[in-house]
CSV table of N, CA and C in Angstrom, one decimal:
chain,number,residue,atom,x,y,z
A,1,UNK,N,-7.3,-10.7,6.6
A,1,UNK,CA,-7.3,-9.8,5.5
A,1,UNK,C,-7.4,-8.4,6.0
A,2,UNK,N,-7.0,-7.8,5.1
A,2,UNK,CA,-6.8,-6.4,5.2
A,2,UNK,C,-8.1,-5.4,4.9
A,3,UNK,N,-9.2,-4.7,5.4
A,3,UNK,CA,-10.3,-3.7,5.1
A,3,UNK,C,-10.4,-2.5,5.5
A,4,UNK,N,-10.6,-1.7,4.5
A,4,UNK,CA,-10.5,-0.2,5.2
A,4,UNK,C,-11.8,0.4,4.2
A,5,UNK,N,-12.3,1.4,5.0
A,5,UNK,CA,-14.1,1.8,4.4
A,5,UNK,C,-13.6,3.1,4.1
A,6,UNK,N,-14.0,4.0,2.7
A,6,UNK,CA,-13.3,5.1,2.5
A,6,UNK,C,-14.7,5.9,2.7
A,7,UNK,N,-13.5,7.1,2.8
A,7,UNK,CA,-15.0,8.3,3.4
A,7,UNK,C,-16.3,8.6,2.2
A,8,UNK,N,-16.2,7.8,1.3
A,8,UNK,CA,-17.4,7.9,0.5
A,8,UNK,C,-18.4,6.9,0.2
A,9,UNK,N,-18.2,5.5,1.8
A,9,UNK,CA,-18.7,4.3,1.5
A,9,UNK,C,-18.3,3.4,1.5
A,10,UNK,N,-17.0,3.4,-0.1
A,10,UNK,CA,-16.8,2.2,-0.2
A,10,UNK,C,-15.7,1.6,0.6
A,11,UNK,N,-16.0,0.3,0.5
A,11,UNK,CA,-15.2,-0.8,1.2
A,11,UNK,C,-14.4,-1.4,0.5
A,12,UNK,N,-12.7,-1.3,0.7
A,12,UNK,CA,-11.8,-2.2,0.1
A,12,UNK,C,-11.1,-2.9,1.0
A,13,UNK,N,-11.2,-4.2,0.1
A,13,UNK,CA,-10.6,-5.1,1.1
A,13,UNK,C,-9.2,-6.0,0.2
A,14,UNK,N,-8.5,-6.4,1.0
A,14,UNK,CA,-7.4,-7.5,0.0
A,14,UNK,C,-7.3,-8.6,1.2
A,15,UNK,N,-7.4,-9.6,0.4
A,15,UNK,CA,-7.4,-10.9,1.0
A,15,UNK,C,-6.1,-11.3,0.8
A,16,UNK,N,-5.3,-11.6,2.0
A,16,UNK,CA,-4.2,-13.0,1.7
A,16,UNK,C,-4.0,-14.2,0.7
A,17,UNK,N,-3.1,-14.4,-0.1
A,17,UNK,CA,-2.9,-15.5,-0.9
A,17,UNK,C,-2.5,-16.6,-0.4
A,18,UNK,N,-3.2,-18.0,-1.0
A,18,UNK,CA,-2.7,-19.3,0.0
A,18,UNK,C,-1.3,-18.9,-0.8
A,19,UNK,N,-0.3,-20.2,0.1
A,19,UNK,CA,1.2,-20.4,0.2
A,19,UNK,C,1.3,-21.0,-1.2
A,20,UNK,N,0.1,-21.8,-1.6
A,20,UNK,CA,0.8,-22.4,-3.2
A,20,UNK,C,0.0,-21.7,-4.3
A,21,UNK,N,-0.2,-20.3,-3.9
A,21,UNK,CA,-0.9,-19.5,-5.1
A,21,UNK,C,0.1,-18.9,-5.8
A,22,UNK,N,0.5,-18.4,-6.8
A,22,UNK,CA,1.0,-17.6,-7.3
A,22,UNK,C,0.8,-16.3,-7.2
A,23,UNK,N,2.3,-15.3,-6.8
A,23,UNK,CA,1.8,-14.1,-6.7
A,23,UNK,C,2.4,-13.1,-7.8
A,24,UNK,N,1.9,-12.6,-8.9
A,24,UNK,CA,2.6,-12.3,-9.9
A,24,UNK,C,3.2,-10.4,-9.6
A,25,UNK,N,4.3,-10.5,-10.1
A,25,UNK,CA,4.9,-8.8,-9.9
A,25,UNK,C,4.1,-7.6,-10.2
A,26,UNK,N,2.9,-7.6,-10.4
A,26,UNK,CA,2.5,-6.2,-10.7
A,26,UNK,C,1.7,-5.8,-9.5
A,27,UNK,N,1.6,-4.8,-9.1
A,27,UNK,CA,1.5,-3.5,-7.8
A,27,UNK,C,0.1,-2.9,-8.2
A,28,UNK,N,-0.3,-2.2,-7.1
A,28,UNK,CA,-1.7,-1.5,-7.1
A,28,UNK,C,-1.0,0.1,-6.6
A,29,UNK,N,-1.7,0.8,-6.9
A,29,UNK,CA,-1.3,2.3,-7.2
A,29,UNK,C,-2.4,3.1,-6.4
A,30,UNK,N,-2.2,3.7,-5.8
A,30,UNK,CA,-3.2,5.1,-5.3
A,30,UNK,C,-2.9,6.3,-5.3
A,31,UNK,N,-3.9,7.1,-5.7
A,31,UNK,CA,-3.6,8.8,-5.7
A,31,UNK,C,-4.5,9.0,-4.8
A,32,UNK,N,-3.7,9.4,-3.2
A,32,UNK,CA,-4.1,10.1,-1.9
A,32,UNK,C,-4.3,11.5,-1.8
A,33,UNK,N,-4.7,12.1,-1.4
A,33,UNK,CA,-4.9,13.5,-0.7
A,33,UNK,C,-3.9,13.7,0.6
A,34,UNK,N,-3.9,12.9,1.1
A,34,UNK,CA,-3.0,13.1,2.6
A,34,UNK,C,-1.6,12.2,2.5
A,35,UNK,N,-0.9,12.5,1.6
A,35,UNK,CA,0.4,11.9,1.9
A,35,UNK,C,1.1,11.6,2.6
A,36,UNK,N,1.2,13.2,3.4
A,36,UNK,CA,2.2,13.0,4.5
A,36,UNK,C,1.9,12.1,5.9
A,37,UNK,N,0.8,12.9,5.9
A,37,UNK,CA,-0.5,11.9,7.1
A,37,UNK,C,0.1,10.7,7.4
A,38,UNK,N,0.0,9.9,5.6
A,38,UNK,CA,-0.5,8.5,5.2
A,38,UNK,C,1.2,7.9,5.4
A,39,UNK,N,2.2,9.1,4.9
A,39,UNK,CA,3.4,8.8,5.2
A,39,UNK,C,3.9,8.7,6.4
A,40,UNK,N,3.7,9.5,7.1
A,40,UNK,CA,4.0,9.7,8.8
A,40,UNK,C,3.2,8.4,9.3
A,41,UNK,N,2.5,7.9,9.2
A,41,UNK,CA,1.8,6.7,9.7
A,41,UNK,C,2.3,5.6,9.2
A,42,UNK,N,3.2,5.1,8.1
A,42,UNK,CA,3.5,4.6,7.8
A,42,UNK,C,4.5,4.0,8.0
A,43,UNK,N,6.0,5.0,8.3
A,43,UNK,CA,6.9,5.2,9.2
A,43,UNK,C,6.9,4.8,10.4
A,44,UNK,N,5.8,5.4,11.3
A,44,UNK,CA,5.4,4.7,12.7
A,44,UNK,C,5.6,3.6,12.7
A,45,UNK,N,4.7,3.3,12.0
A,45,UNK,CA,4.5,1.2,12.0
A,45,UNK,C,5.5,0.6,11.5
A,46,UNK,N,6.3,1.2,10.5
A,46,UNK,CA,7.8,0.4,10.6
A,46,UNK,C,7.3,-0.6,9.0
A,47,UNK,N,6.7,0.2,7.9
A,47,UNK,CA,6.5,0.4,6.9
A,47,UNK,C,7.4,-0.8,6.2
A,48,UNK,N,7.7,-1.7,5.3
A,48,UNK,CA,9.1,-1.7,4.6
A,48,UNK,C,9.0,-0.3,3.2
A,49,UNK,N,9.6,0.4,3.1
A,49,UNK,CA,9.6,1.3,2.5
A,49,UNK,C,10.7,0.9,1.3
A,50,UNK,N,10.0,0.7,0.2
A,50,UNK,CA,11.5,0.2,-1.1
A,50,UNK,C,11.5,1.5,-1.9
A,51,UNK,N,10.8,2.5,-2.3
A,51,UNK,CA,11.3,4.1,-2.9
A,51,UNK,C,10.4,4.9,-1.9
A,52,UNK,N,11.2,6.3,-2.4
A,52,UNK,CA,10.5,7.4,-1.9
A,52,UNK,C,11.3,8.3,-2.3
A,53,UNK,N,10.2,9.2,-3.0
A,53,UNK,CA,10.8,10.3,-3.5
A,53,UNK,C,9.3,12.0,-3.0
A,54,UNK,N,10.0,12.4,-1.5
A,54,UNK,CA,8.7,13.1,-0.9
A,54,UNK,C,8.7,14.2,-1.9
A,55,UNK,N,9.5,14.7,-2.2
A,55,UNK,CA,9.6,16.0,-3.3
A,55,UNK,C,8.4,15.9,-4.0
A,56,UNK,N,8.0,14.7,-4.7
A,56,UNK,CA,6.8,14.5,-5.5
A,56,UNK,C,5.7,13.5,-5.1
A,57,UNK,N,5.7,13.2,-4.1
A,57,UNK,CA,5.1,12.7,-2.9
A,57,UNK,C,4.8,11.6,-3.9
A,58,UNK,N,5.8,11.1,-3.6
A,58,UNK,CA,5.5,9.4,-4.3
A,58,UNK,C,6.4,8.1,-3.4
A,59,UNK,N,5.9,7.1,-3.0
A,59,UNK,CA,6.8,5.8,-2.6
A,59,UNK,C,5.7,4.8,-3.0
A,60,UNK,N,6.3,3.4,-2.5
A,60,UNK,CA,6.0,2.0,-3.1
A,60,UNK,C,6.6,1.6,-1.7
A,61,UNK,N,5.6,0.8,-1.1
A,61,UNK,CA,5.9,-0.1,-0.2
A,61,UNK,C,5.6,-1.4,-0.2
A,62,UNK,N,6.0,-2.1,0.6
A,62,UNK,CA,5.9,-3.8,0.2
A,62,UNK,C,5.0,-4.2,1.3
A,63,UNK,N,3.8,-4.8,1.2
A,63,UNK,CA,2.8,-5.0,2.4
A,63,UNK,C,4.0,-6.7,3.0
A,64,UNK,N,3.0,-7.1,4.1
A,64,UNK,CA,3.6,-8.3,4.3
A,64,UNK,C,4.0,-9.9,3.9
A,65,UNK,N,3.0,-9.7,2.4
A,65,UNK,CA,3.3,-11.0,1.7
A,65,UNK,C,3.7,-10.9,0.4
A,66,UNK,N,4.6,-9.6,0.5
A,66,UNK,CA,5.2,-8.8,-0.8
A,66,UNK,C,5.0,-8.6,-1.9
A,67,UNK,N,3.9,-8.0,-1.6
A,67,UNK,CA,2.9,-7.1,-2.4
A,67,UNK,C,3.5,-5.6,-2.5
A,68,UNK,N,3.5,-5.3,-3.6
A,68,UNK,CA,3.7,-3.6,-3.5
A,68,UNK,C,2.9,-3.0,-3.7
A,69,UNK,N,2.5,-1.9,-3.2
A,69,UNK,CA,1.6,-1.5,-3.3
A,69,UNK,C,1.8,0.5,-3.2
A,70,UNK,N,1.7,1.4,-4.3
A,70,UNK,CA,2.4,2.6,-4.7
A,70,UNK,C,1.1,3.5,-4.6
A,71,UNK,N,1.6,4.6,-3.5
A,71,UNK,CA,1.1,5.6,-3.2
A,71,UNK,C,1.5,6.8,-3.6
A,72,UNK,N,0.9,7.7,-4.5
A,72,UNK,CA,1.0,9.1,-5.1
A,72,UNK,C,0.4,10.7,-4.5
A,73,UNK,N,0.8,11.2,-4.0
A,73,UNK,CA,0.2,12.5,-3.4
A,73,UNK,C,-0.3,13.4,-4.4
């Protein structure tokens, strides 16, 4: 599973879905402070990147069990 502790405490985490669970199409959304940071790191790692539009510091990326998951600057 995936966990990351944000600078104010909290802990979020996302668990993997078993193989016969259903994964339905709707996406989780964040409004970041560090876009480019969060972008430039993202890139590194080799990201799947499905939009991006930096002008308004917005993309949607696909985690690894294709999940989207949409980041807002």
């Amino acid at each position: 599973h995936y966990t990351a502790q944000l600078a104010n405490g909290i802990v979020f985490e996302i668990y993997p879905s078993l193989e016969e669970e259903y994964l339905d199409p709707s996406r989780i959304g964040f409004k970041v402070n560090n876009f480019e940071e969060i972008f430039d790191s993202l890139s590194k790692n080799h990201a799947k990147i499905l939009k991006l539009d930096k002008a308004i510091k917005y993309l949607v990326i696909e985690d690894p069990e294709g999940r989207k998951i949409e980041l807002i600057g």
